[in-house]
mmCIF file with all atom_site columns, C-alpha atoms in Angstrom:
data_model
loop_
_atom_site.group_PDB
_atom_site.id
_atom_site.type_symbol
_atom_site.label_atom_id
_atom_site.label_alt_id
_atom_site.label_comp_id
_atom_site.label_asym_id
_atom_site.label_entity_id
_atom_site.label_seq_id
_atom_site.pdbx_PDB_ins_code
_atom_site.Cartn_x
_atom_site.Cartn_y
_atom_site.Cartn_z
_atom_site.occupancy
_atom_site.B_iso_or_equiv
_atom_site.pdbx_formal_charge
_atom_site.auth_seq_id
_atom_site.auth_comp_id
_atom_site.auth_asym_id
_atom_site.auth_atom_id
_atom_site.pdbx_PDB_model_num
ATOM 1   C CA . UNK C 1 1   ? -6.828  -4.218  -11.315 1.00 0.00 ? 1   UNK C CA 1
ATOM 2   C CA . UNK C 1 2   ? -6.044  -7.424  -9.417  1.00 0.00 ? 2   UNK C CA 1
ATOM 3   C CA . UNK C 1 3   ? -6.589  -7.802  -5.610  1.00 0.00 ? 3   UNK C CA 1
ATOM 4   C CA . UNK C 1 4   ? -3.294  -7.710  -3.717  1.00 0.00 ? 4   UNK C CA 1
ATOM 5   C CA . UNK C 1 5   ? -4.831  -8.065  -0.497  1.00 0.00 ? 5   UNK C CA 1
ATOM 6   C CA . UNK C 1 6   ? -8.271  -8.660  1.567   1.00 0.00 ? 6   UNK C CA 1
ATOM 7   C CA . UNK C 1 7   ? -8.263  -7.253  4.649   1.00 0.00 ? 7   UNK C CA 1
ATOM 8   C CA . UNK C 1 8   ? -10.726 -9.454  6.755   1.00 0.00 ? 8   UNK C CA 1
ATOM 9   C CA . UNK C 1 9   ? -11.073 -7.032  9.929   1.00 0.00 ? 9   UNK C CA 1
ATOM 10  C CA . UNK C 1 10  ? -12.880 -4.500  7.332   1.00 0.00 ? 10  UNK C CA 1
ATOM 11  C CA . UNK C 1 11  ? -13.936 -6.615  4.768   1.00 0.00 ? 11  UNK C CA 1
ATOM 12  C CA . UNK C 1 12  ? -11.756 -4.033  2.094   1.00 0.00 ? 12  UNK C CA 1
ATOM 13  C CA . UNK C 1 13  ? -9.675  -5.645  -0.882  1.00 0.00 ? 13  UNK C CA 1
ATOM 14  C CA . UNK C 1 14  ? -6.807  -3.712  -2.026  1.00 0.00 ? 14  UNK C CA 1
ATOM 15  C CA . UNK C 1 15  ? -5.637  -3.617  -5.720  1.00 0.00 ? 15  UNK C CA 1
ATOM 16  C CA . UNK C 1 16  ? -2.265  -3.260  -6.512  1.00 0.00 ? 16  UNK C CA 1
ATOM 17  C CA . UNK C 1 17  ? -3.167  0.296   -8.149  1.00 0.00 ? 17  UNK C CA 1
ATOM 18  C CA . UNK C 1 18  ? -4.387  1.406   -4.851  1.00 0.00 ? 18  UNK C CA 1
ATOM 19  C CA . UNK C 1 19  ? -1.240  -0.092  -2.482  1.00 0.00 ? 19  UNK C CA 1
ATOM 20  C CA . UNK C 1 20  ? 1.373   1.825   -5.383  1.00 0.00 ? 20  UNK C CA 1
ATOM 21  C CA . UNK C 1 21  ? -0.698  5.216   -4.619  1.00 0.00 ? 21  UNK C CA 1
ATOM 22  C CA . UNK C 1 22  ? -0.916  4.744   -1.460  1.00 0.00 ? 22  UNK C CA 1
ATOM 23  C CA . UNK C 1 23  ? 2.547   3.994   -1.166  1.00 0.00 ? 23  UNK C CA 1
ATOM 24  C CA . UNK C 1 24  ? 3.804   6.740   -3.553  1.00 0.00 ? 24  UNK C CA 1
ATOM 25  C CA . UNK C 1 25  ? 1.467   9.097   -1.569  1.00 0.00 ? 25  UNK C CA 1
ATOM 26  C CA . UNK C 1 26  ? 3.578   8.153   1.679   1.00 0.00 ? 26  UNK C CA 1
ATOM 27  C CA . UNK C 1 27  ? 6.390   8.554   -0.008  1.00 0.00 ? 27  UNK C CA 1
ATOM 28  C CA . UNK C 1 28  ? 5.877   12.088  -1.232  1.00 0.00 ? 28  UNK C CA 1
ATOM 29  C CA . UNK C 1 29  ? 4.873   12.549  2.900   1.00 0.00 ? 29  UNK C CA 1
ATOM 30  C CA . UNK C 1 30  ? 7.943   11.337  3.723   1.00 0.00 ? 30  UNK C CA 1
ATOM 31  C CA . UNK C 1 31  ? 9.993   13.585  1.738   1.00 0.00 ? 31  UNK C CA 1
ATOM 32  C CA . UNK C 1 32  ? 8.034   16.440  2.628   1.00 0.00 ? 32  UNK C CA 1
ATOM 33  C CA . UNK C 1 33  ? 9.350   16.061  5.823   1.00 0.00 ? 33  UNK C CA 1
ATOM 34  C CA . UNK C 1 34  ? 12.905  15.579  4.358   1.00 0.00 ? 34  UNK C CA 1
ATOM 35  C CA . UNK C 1 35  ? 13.293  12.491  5.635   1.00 0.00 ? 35  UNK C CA 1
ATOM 36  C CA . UNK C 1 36  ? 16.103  10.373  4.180   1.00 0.00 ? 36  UNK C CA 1
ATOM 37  C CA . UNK C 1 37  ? 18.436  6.763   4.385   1.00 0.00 ? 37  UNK C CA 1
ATOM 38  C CA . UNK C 1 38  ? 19.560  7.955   8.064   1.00 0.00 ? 38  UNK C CA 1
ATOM 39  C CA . UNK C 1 39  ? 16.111  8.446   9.402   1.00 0.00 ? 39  UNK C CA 1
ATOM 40  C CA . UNK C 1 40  ? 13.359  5.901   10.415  1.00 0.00 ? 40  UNK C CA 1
ATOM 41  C CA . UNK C 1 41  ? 9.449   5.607   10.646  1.00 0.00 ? 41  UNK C CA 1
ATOM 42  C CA . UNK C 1 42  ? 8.048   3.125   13.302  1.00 0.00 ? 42  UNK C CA 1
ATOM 43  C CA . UNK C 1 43  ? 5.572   0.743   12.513  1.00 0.00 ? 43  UNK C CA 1
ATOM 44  C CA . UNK C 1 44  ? 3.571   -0.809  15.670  1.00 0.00 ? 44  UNK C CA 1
ATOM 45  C CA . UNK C 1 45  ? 0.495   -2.367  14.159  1.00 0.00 ? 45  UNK C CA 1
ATOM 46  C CA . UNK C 1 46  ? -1.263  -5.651  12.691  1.00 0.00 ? 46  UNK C CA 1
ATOM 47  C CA . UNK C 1 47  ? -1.856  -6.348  9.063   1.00 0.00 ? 47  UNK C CA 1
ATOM 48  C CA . UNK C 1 48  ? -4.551  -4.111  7.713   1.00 0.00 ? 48  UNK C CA 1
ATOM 49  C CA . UNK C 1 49  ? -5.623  -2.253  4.797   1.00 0.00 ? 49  UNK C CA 1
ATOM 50  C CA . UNK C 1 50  ? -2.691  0.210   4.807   1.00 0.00 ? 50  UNK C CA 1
ATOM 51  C CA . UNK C 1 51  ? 0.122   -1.781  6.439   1.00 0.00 ? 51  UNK C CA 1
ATOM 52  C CA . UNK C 1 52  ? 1.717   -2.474  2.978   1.00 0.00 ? 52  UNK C CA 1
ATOM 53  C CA . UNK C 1 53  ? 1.414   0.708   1.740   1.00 0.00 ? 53  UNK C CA 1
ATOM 54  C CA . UNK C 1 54  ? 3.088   2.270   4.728   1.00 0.00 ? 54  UNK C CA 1
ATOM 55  C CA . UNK C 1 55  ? 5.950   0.007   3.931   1.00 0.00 ? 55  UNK C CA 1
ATOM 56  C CA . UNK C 1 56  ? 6.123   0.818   0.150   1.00 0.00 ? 56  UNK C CA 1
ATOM 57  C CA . UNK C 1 57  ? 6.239   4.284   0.952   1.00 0.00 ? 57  UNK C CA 1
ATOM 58  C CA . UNK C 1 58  ? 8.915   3.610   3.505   1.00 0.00 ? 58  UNK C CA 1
ATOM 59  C CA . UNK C 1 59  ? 11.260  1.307   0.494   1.00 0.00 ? 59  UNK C CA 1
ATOM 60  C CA . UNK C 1 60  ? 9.861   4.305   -2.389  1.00 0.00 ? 60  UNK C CA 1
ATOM 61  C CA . UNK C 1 61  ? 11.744  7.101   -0.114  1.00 0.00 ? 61  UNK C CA 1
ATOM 62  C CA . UNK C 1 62  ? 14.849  4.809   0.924   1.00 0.00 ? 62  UNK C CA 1
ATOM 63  C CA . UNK C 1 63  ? 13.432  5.555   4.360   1.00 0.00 ? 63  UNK C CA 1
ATOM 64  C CA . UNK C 1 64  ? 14.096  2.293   6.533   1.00 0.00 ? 64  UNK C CA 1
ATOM 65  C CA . UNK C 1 65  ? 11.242  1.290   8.961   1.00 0.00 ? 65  UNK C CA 1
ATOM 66  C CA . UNK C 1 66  ? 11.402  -0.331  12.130  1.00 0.00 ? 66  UNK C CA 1
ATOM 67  C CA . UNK C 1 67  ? 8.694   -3.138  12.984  1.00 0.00 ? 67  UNK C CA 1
ATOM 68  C CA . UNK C 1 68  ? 7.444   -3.765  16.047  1.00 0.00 ? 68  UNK C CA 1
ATOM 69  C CA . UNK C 1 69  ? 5.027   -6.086  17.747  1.00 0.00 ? 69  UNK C CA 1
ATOM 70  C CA . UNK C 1 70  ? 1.640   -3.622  18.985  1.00 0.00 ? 70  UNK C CA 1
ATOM 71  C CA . UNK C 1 71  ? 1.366   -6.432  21.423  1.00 0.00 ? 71  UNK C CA 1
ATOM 72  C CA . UNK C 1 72  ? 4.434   -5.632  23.158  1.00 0.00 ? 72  UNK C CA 1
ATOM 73  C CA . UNK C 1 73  ? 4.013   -4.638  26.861  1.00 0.00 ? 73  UNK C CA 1
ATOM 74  C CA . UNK C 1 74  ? 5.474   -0.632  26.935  1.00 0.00 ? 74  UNK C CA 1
ATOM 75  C CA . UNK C 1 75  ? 8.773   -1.217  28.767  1.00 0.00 ? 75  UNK C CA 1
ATOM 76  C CA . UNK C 1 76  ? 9.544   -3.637  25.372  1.00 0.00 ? 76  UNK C CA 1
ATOM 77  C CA . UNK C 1 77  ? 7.897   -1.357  23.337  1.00 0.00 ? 77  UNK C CA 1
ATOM 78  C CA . UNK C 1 78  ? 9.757   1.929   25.149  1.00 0.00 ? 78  UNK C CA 1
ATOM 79  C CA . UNK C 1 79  ? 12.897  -0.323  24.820  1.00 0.00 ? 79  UNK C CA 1
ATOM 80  C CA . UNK C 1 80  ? 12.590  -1.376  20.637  1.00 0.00 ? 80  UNK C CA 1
ATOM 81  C CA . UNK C 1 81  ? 12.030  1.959   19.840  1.00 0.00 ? 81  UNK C CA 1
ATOM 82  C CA . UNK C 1 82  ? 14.236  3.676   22.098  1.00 0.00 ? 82  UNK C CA 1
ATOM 83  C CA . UNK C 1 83  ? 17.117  2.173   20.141  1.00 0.00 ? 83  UNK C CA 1
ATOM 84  C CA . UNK C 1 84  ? 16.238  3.897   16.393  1.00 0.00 ? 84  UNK C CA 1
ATOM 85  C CA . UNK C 1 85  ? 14.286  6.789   17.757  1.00 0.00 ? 85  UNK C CA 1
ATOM 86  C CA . UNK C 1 86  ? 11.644  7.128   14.548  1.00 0.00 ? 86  UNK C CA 1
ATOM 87  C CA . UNK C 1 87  ? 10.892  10.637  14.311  1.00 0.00 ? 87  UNK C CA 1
ATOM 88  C CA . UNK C 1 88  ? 6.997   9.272   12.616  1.00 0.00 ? 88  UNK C CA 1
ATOM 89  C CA . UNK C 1 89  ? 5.430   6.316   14.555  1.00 0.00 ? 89  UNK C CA 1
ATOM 90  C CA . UNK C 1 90  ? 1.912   4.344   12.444  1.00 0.00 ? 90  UNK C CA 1
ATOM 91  C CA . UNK C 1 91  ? 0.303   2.187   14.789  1.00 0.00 ? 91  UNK C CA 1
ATOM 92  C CA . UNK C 1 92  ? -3.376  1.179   15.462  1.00 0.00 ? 92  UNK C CA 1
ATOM 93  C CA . UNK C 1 93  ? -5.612  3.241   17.493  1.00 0.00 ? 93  UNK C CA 1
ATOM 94  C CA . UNK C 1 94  ? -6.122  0.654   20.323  1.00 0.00 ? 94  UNK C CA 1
ATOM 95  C CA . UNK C 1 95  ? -1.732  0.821   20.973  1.00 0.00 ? 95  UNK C CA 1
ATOM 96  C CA . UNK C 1 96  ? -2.109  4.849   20.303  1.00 0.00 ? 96  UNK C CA 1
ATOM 97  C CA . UNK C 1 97  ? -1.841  5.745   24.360  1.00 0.00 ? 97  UNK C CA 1
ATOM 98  C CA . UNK C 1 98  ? 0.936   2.807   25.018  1.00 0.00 ? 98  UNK C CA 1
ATOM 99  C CA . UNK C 1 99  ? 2.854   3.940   21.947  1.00 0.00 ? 99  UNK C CA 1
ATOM 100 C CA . UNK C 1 100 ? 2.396   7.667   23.071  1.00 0.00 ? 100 UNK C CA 1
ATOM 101 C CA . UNK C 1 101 ? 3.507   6.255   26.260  1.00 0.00 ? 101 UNK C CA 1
ATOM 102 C CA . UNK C 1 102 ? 6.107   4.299   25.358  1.00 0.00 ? 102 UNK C CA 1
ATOM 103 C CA . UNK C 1 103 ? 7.951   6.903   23.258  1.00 0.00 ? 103 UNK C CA 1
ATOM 104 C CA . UNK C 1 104 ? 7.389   10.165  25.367  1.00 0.00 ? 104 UNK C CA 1
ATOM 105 C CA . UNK C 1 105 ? 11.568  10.431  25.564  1.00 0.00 ? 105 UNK C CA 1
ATOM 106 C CA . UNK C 1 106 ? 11.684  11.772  22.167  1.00 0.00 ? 106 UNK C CA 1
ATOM 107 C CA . UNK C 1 107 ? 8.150   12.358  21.178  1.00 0.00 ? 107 UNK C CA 1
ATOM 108 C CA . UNK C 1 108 ? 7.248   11.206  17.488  1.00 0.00 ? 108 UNK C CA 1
ATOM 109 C CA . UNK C 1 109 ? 4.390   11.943  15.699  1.00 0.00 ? 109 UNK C CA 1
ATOM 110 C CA . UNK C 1 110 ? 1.972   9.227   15.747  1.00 0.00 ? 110 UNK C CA 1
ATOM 111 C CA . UNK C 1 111 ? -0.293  8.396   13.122  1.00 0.00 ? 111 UNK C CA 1
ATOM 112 C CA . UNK C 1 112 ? -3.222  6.067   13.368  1.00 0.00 ? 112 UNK C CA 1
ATOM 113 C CA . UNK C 1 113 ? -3.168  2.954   10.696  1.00 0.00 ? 113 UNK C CA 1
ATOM 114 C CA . UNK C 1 114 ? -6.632  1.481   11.830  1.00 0.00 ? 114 UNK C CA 1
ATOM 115 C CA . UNK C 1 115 ? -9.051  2.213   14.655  1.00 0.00 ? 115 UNK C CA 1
ATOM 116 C CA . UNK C 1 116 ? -8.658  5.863   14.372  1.00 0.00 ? 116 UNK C CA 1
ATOM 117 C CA . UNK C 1 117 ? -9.192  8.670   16.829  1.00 0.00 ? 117 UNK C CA 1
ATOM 118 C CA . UNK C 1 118 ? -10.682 11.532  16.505  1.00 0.00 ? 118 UNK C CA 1
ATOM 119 C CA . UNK C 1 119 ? -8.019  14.484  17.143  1.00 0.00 ? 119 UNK C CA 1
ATOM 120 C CA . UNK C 1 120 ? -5.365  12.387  16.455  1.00 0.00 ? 120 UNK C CA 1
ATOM 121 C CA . UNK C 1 121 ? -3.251  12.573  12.967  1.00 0.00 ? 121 UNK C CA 1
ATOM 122 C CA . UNK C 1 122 ? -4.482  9.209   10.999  1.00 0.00 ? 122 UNK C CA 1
ATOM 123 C CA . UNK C 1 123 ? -2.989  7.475   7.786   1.00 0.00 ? 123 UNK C CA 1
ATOM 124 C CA . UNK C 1 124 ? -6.306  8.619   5.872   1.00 0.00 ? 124 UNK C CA 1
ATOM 125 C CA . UNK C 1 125 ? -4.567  12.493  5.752   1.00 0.00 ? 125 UNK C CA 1
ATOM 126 C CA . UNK C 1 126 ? -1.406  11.165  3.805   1.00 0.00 ? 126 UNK C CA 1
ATOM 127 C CA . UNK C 1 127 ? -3.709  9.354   1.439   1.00 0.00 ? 127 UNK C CA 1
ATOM 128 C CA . UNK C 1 128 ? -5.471  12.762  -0.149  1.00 0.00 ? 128 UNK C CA 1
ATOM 129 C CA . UNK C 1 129 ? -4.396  13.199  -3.604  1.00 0.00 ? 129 UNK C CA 1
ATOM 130 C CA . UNK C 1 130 ? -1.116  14.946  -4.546  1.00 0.00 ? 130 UNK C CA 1
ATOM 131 C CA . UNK C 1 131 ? -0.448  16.833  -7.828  1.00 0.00 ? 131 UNK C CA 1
ATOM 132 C CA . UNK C 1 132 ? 3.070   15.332  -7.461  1.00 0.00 ? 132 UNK C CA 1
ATOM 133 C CA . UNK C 1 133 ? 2.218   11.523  -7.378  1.00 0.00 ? 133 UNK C CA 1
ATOM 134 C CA . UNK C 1 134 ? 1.614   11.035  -11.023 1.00 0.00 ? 134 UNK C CA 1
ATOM 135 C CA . UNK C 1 135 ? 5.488   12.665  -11.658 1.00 0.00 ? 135 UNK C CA 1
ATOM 136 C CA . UNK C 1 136 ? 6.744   10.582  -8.492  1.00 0.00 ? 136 UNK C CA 1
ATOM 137 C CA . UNK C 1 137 ? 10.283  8.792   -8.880  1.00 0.00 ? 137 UNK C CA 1
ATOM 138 C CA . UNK C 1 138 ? 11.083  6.657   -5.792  1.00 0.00 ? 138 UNK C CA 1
ATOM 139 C CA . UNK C 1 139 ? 14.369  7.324   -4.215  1.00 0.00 ? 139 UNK C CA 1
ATOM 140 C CA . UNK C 1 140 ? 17.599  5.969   -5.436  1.00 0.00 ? 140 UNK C CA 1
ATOM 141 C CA . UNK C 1 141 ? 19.360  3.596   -2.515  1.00 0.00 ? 141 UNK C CA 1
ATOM 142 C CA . UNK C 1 142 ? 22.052  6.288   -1.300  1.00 0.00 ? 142 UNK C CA 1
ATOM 143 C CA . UNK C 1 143 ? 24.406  3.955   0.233   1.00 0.00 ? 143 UNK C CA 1
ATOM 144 C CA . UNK C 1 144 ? 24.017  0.803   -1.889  1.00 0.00 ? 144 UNK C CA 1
ATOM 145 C CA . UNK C 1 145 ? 22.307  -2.196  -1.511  1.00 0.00 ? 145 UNK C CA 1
ATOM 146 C CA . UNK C 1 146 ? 24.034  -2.432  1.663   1.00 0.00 ? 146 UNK C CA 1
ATOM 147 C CA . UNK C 1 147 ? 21.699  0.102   2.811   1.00 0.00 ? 147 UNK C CA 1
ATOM 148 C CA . UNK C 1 148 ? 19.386  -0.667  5.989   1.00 0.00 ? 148 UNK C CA 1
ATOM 149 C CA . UNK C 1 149 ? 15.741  -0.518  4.027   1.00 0.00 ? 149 UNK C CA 1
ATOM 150 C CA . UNK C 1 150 ? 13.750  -2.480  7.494   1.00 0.00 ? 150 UNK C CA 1
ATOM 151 C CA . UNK C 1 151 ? 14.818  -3.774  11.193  1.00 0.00 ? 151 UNK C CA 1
ATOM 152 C CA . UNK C 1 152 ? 12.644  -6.029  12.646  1.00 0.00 ? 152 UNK C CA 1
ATOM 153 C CA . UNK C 1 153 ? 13.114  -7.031  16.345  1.00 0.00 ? 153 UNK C CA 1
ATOM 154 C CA . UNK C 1 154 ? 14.083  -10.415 17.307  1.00 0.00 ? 154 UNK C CA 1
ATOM 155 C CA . UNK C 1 155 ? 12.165  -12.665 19.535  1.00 0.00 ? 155 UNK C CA 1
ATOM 156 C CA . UNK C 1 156 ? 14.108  -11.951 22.684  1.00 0.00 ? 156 UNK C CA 1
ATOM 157 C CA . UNK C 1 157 ? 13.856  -15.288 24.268  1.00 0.00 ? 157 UNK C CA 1
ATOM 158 C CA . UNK C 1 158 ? 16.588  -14.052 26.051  1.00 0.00 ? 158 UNK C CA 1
ATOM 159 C CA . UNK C 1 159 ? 15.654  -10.926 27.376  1.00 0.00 ? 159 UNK C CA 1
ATOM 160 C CA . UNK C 1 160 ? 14.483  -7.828  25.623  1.00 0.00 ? 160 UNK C CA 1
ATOM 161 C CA . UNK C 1 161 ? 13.640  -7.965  22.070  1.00 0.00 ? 161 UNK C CA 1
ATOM 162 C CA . UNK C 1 162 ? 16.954  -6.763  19.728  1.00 0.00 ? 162 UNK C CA 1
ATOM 163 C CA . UNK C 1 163 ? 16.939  -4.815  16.621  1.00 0.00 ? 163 UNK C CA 1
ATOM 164 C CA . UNK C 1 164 ? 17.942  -6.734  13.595  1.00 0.00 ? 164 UNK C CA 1
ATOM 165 C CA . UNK C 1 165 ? 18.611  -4.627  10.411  1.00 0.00 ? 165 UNK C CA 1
ATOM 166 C CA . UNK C 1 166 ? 18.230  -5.855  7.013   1.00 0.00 ? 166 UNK C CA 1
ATOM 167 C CA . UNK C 1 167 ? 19.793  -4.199  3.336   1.00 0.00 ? 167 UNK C CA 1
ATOM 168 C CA . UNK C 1 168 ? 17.860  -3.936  0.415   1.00 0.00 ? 168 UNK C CA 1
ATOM 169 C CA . UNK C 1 169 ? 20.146  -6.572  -0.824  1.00 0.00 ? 169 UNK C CA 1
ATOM 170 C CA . UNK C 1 170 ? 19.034  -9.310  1.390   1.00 0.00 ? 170 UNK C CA 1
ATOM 171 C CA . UNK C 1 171 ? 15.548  -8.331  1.564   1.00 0.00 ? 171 UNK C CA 1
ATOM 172 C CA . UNK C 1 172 ? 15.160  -8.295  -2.736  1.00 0.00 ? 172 UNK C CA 1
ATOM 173 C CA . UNK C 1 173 ? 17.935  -10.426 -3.762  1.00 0.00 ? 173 UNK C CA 1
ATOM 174 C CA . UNK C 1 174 ? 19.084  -12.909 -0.815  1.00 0.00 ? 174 UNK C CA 1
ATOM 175 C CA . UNK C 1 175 ? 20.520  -16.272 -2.419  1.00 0.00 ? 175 UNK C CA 1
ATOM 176 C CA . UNK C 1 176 ? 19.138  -19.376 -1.364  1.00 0.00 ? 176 UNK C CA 1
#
């Protein structure tokens, strides 16, 4: 299988077979907990081994994510995700207690992506086997490719950092 990514921080390549698992594995976590289009998982952390899967899993389930710099102070941080509320929050272990912090309005779960802490759910639970991946289907896009699949936050040069949504159809198929 070819490498899809080296992950310098713990020296691990990823194949593509192992990001697809990994991402179907999510997936099938994802639906466990019923969620759906309307719903969103947070993502607060830096590019490691299982950033991409989280995000496969995420586009697999039609589940949209929402991005967000871990380097954020916690007022931006309390402010990015205050506005799409993710009911599941991965982040690295260092951000765990500013996320945790940051989002104790509504309370997510939290999951460690890296640096992981001990009594604390981690990423490396939702990667266990399941009889169910090899039969997995992803999701079909329930409202069209007009359907929110990521929102990223914008600089905010101007103030607090916005959420910016983006469809499936300008993420996969965006004209030049």
């Amino acid at each position: 299988f070819l490498p899809l990514q080296i992950d310098d921080d713990d020296d691990r390549t990823v194949t593509n077979q192992e990001a697809l698992t990994w991402g179907i594995r999510i997936a099938l976590f994802l639906k466990g907990r019923r969620m759906r289009h309307d719903d969103i998982v947070g993502i607060a952390a830096r590019n490691t081994t299982y950033l991409t899967s989280v995000a496969l899993g995420c586009f697999f389930n039609c589940t949209p994510f929402h991005g967000v710099n871990p380097s954020y102070q916690e007022d931006a941080l309390s402010h990015c995700f205050g506005i799409t509320k993710p009911s599941v929050i991965f982040c690295d272990g260092r951000d765990y207690e500013k996320i945790k912090n940051a989002t104790k309005s509504f309370k997510p779960d939290i999951y460690t992506i890296s640096e992981h802490i001990e009594g604390v759910p981690s990423i490396l639970e939702l990667l266990e086997p399941n009889p169910k991946e090899h039969f997995y289907q992803p999701e079909k896009l329930t409202l069209g490719a007009d359907q929110t699949v990521c929102i990223m936050c914008s600089s905010g040069t101007t103030g607090l950092p916005k959420a910016v949504t983006i469809s499936a159809h300008k993420l996969m198929f965006e004209n030049p």
